CSV table of C-alpha atoms (C1' of nucleotides) in Angstrom, one decimal:
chain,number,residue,atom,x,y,z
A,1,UNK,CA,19.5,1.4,-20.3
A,2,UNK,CA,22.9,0.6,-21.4
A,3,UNK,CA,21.6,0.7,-24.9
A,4,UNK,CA,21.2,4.4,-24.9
A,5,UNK,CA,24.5,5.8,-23.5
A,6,UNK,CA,23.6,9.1,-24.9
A,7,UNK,CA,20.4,9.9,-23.1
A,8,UNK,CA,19.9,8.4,-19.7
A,9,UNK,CA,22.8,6.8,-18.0
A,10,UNK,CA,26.5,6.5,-18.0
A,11,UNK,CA,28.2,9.6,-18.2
A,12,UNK,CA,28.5,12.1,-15.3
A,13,UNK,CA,27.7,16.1,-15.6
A,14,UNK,CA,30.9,16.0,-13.9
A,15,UNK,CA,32.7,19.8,-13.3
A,16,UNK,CA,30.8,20.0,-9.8
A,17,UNK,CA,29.6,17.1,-9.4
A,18,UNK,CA,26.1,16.7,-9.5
A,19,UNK,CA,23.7,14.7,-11.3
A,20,UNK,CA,21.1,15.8,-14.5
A,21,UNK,CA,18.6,17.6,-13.2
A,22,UNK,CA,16.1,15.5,-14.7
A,23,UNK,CA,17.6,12.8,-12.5
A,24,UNK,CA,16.9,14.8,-9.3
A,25,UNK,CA,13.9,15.5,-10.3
A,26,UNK,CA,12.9,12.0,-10.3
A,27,UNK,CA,14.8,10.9,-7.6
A,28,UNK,CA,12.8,13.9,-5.7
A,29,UNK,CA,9.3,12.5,-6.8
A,30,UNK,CA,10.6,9.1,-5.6
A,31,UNK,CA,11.3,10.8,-2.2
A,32,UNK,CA,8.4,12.3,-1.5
A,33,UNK,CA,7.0,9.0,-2.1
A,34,UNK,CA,8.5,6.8,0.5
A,35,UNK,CA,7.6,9.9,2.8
A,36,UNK,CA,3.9,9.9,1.9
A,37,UNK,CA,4.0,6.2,2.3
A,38,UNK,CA,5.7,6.3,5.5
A,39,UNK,CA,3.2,9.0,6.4
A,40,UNK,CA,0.8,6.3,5.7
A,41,UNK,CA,1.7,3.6,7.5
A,42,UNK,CA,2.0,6.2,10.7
A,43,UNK,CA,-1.8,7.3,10.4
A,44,UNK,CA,-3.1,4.0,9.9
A,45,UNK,CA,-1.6,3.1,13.1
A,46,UNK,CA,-2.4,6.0,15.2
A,47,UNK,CA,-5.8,5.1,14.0
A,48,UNK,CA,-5.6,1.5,14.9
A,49,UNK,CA,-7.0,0.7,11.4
A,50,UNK,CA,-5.9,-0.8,8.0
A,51,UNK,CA,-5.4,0.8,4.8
A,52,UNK,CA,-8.4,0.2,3.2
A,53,UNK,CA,-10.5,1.5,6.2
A,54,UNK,CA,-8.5,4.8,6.2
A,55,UNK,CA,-8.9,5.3,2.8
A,56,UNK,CA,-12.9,4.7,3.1
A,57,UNK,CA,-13.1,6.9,5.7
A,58,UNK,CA,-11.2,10.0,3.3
A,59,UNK,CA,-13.4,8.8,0.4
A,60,UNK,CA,-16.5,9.1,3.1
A,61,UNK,CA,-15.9,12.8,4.7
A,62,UNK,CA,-15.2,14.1,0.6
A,63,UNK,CA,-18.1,13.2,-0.1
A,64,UNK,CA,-19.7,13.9,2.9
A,65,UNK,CA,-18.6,17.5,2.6
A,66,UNK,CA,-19.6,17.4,-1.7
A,67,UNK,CA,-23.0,16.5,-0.4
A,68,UNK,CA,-22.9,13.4,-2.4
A,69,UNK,CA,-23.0,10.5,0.3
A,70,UNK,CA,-21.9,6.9,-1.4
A,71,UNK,CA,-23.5,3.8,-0.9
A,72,UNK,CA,-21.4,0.4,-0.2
A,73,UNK,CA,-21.4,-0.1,-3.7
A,74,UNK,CA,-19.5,3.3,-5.1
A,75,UNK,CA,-17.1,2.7,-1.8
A,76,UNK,CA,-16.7,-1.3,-3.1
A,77,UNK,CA,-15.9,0.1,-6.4
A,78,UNK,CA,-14.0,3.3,-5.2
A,79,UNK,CA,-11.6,1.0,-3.1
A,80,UNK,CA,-11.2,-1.9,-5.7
A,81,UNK,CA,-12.2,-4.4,-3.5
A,82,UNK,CA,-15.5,-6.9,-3.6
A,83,UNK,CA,-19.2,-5.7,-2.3
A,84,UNK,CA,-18.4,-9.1,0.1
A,85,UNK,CA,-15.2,-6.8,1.8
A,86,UNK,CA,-17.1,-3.7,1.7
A,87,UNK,CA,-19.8,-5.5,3.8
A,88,UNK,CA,-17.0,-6.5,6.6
A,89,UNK,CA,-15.1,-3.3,5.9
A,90,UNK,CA,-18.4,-0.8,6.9
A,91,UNK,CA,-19.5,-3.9,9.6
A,92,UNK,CA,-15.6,-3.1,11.3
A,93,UNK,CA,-15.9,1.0,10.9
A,94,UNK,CA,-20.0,1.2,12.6
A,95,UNK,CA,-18.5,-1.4,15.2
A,96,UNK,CA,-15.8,1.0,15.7
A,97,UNK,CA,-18.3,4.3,15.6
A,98,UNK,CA,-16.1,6.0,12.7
A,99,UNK,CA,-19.4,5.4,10.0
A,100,UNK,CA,-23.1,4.7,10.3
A,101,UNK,CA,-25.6,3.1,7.9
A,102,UNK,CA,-28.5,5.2,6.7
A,103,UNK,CA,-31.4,3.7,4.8
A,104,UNK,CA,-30.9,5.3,1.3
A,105,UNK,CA,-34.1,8.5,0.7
A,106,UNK,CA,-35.2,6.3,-2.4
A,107,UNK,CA,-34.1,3.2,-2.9
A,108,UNK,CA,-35.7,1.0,0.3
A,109,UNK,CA,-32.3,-2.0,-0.8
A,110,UNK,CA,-29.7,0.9,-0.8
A,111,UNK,CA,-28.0,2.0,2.0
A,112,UNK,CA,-26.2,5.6,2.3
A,113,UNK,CA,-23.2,5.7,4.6
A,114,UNK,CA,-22.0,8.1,6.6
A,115,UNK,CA,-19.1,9.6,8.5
A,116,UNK,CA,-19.4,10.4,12.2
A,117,UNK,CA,-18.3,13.6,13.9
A,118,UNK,CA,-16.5,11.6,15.5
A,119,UNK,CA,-14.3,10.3,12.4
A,120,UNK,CA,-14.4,13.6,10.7
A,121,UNK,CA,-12.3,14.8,14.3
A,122,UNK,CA,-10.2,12.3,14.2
A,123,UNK,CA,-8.8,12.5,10.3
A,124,UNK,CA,-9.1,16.1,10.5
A,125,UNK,CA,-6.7,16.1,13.6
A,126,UNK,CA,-4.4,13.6,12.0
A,127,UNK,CA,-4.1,15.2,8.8
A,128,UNK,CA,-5.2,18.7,9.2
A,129,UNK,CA,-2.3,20.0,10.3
A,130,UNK,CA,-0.2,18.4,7.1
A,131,UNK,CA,-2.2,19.6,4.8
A,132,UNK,CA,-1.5,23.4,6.2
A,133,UNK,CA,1.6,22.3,5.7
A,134,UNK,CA,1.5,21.7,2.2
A,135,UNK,CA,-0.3,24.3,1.7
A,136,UNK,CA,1.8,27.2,3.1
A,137,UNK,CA,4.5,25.5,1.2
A,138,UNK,CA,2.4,25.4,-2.2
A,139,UNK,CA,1.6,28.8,-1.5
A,140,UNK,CA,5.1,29.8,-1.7
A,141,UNK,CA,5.6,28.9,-5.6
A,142,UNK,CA,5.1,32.1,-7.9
A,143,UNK,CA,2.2,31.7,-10.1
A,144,UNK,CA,4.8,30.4,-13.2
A,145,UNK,CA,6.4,28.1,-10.8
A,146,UNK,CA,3.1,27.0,-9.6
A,147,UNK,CA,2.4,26.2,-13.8
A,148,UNK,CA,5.9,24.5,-14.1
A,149,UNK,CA,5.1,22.2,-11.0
A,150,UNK,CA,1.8,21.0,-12.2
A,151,UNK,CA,2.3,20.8,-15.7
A,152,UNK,CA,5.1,18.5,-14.4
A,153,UNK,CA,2.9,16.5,-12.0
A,154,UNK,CA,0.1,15.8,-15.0
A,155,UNK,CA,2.8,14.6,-16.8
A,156,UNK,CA,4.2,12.6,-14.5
A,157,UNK,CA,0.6,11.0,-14.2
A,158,UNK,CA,0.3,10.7,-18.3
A,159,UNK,CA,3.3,8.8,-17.7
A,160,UNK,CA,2.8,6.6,-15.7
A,161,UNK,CA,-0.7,5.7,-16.3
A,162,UNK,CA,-0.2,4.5,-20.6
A,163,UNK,CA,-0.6,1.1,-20.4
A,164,UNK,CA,-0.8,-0.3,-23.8
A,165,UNK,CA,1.9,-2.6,-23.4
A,166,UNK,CA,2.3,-6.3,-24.8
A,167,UNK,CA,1.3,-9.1,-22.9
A,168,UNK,CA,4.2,-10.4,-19.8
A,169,UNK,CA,5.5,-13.2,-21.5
A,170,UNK,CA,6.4,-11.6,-24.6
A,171,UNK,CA,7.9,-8.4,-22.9
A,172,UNK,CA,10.3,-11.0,-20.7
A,173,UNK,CA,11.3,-13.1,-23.3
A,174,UNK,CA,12.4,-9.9,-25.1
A,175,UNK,CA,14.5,-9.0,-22.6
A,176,UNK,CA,15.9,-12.6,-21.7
A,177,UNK,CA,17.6,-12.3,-25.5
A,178,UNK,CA,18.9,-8.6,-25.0
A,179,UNK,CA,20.5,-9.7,-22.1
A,180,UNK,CA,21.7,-13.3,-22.3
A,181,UNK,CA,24.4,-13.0,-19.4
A,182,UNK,CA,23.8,-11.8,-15.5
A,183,UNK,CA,25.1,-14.5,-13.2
A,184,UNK,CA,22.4,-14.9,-11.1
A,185,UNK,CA,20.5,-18.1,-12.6
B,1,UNK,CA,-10.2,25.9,7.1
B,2,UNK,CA,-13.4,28.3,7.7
B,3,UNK,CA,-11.7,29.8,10.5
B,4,UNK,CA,-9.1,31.3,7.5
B,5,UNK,CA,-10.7,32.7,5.4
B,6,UNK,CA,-8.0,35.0,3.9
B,7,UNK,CA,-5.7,32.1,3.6
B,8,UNK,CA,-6.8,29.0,2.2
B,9,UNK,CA,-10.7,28.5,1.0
B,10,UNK,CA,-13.3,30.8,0.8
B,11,UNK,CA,-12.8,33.3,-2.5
B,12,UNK,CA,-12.5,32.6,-6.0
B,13,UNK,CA,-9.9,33.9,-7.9
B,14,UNK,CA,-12.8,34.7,-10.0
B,15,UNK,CA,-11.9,36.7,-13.7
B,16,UNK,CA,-11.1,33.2,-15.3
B,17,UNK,CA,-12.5,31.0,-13.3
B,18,UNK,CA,-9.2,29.5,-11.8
B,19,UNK,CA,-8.5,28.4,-8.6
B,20,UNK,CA,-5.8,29.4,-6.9
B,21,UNK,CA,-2.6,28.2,-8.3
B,22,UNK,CA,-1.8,26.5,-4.6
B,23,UNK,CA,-4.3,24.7,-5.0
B,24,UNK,CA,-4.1,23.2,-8.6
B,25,UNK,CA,-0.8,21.8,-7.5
B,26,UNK,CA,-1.6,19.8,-4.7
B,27,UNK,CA,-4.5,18.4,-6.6
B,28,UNK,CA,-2.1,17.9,-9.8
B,29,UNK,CA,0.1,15.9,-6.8
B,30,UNK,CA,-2.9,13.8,-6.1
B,31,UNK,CA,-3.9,12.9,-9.5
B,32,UNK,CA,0.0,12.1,-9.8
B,33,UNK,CA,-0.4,9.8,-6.4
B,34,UNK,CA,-3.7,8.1,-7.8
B,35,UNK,CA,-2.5,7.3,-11.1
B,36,UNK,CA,0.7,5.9,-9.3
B,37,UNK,CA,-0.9,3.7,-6.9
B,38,UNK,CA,-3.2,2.6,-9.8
B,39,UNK,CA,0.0,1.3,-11.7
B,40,UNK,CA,0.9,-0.3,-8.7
B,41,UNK,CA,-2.3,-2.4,-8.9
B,42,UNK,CA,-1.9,-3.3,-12.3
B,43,UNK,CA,1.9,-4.4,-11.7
B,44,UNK,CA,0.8,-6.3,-9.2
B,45,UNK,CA,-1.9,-8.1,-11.2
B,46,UNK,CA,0.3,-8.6,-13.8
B,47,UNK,CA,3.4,-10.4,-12.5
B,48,UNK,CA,0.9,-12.4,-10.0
B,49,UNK,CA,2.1,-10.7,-6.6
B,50,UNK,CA,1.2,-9.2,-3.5
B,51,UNK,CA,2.7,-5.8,-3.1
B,52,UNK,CA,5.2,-6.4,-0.9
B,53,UNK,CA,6.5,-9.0,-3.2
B,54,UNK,CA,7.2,-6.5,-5.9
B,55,UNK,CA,8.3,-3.3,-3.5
B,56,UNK,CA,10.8,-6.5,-1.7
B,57,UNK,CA,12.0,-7.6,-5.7
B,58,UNK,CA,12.7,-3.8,-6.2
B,59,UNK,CA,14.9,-3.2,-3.3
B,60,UNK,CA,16.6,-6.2,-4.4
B,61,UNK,CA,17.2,-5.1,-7.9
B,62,UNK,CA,18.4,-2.3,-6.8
B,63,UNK,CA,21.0,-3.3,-4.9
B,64,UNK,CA,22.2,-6.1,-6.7
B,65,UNK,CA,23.1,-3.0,-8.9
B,66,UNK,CA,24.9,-1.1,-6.4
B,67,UNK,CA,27.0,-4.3,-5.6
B,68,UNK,CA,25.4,-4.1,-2.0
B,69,UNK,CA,23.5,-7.5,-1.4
B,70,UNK,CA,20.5,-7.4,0.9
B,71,UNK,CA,20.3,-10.1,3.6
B,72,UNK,CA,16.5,-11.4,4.7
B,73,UNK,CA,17.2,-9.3,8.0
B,74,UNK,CA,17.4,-5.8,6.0
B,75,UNK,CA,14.7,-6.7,3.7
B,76,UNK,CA,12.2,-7.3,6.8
B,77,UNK,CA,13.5,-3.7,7.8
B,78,UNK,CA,13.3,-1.9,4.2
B,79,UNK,CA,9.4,-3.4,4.0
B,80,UNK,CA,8.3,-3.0,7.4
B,81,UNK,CA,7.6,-6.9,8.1
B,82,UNK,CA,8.4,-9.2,10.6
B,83,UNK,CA,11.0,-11.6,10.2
B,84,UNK,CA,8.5,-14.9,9.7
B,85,UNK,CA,7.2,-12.9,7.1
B,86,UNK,CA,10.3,-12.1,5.1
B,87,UNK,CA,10.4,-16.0,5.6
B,88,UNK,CA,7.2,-16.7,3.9
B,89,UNK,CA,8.0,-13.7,1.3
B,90,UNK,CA,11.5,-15.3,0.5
B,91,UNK,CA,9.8,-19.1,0.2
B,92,UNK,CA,6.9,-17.4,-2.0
B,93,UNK,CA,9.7,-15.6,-4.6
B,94,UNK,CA,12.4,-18.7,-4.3
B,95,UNK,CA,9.4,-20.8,-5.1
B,96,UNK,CA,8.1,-18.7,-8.0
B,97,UNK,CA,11.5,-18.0,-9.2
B,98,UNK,CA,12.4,-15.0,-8.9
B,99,UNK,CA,14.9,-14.8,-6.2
B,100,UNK,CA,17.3,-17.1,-4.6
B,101,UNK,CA,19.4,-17.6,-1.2
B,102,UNK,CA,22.9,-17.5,-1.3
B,103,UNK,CA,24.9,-18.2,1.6
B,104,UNK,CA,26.5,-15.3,3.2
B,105,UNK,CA,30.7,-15.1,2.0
B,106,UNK,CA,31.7,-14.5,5.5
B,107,UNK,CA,28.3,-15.2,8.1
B,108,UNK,CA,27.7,-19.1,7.8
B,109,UNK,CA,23.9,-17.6,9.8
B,110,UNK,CA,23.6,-15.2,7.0
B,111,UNK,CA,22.3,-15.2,4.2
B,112,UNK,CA,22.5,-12.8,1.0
B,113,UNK,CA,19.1,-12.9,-1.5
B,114,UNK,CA,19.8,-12.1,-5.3
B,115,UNK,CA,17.1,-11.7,-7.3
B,116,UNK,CA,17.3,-14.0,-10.6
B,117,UNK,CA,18.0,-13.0,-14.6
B,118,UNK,CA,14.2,-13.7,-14.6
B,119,UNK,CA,13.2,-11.2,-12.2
B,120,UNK,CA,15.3,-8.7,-13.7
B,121,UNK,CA,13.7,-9.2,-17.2
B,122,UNK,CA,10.0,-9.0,-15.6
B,123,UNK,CA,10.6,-5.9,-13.5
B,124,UNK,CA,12.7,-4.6,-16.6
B,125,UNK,CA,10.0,-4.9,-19.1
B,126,UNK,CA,7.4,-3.9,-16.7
B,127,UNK,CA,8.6,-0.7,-15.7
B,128,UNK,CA,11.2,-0.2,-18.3
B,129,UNK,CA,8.7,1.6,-20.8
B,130,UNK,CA,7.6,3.7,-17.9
B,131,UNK,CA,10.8,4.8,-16.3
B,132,UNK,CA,12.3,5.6,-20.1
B,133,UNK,CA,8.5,8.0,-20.1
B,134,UNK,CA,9.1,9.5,-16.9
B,135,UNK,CA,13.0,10.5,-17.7
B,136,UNK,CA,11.6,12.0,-21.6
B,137,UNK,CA,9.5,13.8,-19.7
B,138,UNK,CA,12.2,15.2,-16.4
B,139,UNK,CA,14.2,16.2,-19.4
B,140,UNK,CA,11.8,18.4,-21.2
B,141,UNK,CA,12.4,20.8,-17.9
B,142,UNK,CA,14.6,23.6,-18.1
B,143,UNK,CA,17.4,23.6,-15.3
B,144,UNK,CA,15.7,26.1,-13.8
B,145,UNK,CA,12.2,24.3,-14.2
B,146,UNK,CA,14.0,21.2,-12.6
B,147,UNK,CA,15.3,23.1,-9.7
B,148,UNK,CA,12.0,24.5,-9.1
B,149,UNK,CA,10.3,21.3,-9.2
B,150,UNK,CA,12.5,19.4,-7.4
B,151,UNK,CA,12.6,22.0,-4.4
B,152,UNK,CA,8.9,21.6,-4.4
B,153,UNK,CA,8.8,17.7,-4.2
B,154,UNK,CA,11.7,18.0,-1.1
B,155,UNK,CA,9.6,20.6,0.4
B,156,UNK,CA,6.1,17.8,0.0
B,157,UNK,CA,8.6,15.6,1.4
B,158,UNK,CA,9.3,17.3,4.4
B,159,UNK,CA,5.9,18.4,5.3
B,160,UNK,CA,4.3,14.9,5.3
B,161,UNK,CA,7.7,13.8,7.4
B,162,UNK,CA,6.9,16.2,10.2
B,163,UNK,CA,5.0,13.9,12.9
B,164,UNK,CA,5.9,15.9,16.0
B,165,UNK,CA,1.7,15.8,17.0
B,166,UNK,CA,0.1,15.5,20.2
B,167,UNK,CA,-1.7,12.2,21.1
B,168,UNK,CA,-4.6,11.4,19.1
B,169,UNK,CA,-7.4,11.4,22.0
B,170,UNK,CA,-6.4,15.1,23.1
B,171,UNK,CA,-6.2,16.4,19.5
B,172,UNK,CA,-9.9,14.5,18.7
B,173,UNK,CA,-11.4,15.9,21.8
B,174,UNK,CA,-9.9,19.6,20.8
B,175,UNK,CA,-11.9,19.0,17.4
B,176,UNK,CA,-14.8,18.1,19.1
B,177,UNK,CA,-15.5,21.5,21.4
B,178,UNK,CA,-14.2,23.1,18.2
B,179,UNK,CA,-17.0,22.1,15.8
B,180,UNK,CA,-20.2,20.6,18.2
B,181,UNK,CA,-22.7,20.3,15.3
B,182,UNK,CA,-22.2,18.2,12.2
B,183,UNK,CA,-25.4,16.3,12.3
B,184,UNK,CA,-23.8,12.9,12.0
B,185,UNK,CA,-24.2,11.8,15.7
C,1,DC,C1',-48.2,-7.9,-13.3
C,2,DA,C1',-44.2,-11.1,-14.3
C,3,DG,C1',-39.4,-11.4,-15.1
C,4,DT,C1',-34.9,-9.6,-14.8
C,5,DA,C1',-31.4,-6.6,-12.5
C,6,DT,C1',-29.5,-4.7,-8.6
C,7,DT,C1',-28.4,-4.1,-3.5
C,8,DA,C1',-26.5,-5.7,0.5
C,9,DC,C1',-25.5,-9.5,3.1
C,10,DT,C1',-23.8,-14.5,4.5
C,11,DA,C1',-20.8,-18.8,4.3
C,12,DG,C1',-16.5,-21.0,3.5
C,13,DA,C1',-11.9,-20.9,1.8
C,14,DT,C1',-7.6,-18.6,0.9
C,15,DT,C1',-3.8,-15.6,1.8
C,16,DG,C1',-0.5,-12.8,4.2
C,17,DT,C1',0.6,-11.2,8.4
C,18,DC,C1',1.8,-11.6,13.4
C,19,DT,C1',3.9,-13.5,18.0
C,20,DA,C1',6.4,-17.0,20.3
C,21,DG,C1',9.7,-20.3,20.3
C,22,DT,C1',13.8,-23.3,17.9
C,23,DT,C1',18.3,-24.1,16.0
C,24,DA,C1',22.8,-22.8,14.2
C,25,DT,C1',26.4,-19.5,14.3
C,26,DC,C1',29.0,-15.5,15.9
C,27,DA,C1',31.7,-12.5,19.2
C,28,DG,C1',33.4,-11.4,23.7
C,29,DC,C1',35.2,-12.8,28.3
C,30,DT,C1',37.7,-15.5,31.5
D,1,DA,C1',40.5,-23.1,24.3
D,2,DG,C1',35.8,-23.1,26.3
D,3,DC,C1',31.6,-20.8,27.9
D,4,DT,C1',27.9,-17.3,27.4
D,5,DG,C1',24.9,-14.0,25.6
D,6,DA,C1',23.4,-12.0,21.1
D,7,DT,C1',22.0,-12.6,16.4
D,8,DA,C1',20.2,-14.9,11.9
D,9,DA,C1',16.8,-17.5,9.8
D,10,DC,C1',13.3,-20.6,10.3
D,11,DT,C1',8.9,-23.1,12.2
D,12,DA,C1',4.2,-23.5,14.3
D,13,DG,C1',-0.2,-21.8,15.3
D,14,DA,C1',-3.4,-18.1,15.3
D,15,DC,C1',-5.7,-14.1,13.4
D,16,DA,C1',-7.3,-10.6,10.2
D,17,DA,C1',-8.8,-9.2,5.6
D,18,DT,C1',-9.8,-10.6,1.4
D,19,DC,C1',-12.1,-13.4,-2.3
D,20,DT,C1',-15.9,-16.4,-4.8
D,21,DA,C1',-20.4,-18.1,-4.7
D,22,DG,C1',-24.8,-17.9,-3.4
D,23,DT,C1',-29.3,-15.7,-0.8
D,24,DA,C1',-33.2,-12.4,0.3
D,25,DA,C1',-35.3,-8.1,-0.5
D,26,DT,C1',-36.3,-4.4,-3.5
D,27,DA,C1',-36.4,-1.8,-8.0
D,28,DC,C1',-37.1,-1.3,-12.9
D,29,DT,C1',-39.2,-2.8,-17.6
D,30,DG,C1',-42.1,-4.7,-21.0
DNA sequence: CAGTATTACTAGATTGTCTAGTTATCAGCT
DNA sequence: AGCTGATAACTAGACAATCTAGTAATACTG
């Protein structure tokens, strides 16, 4: 940072004293953020469940409603976690009555799982009324603004998602020599 | 939703074959959120660390550069953990390095956690490239772009925040006489 | 029809979290 | 000053969710 005084940091847009809008911007994104995560961490306990099981369940009633049902193995895969997890994860969600197992049409190994009514209640009364929210408030961009925010928000993505980046070691020793004085160590 | 079908679903927006621009954005803001947590994952692989390890290591960073120290207690706060956890977390990050206790200048209980030169360099190089991507492309907005975008993200913000709900049994059993058939029961 | 791949599951170990209880220190009251 | 209750960090023991490795049943392929 403090090798590029001209372009990110260290001088002040001073008259009235606010920030570069690109900063707000960012410091906005990083806003909403913490309040999705907090959101998060507030459905997962009204619903008694952990991440991973709430996030099943969302991937579940999608697909459920795109009329293409998973089996344990797109969910494993979908979630990041081992067919091993996925086994304990769906054996936790039937115990609890939010999924069921169905014997896959074709396939006499698969297995095709499925959302309750039950489930489908309960996230759509967690959520549903959020999502209005957003809504109405999406709704309230002009089409140009509507451009402007999602061309912004694919960038964003772009962004963050390049990942062609040496390897850790290299990267920190880097850095160790641009920086040979902080106190801490 | 089917009960609105002048507001939200339901018609096409058909000459070009475009959804309604609503609707593009809050899908461009969860491509944004799954490419995000995505890079948390790989973050998190690379530097060896549970997630709360790096979100702790980031709050510290961050205010060892506003020259306001955290102590264990506000770092169990900040993450959401129990105290015996920060505990654990501190002994995991002392013991890999990347942080260490300092007695508090004025509490002899107290302590005050600074994260190490080390740390720095990892988080640095790790989400240095990023950040510098991200700010290249804040500052492509216009000011008026900015504003527009960052009303937007506040206005997300506050509509994921809102969590004045009824209990979750009334609002499941509401769904329930709402919607008796789905088939999954 | 035989051999390999794939699906879901099981067993055992590891990890991160929690609650409850301990020790040292601080701040207020008499 | 000398107690007394509150607070900070830590310790012990248990629990939940994950992982790796391996198993049984079924599907595909030559």
């Amino acid at each position: 940072m403090s090798a590029h005084p001209t372009t990110s940091s260290g001088y002040w847009y001073a008259a009235d004293g606010e920030r570069p809008p690109a900063l707000q911007v960012l410091e906005a994104l990083r806003a909403y953020r913490t309040a999705e995560s907090a959101m998060r961490l507030r459905t997962r306990e009204s619903m008694g469940m952990g991440e991973k099981d709430v996030l099943a369940l969302r991937y579940l009633l999608e697909a459920d409603r795109a009329g293409t049902p998973l089996s344990p193995r797109d969910l494993a895969s979908k979630l990041g976690i081992s067919s091993a997890s996925t086994t304990t994860l769906l054996d936790r969600l039937s115990r609890s009555g939010h999924v069921a197992r169905r014997p896959h049409p074709t396939d006499r190994r698969a297995l095709v799982i499925v959302a309750t009514e039950e489930a489908d209640c309960e996230v759509r009364s967690t959520l549903g009324a959020m999502h209005e929210r957003m809504m109405r408030a999406a709704r309230e961009l002009s089409a140009e603004e509507a451009a402007t925010v999602t061309a912004f928000l694919h960038a964003m993505a772009e962004a963050v998602e390049a990942a062609d980046e040496p390897q850790l070691e290299e990267r920190v020793e880097d850095c160790r020599q641009a920086a040979p004085d902080h106190g801490a160590a």
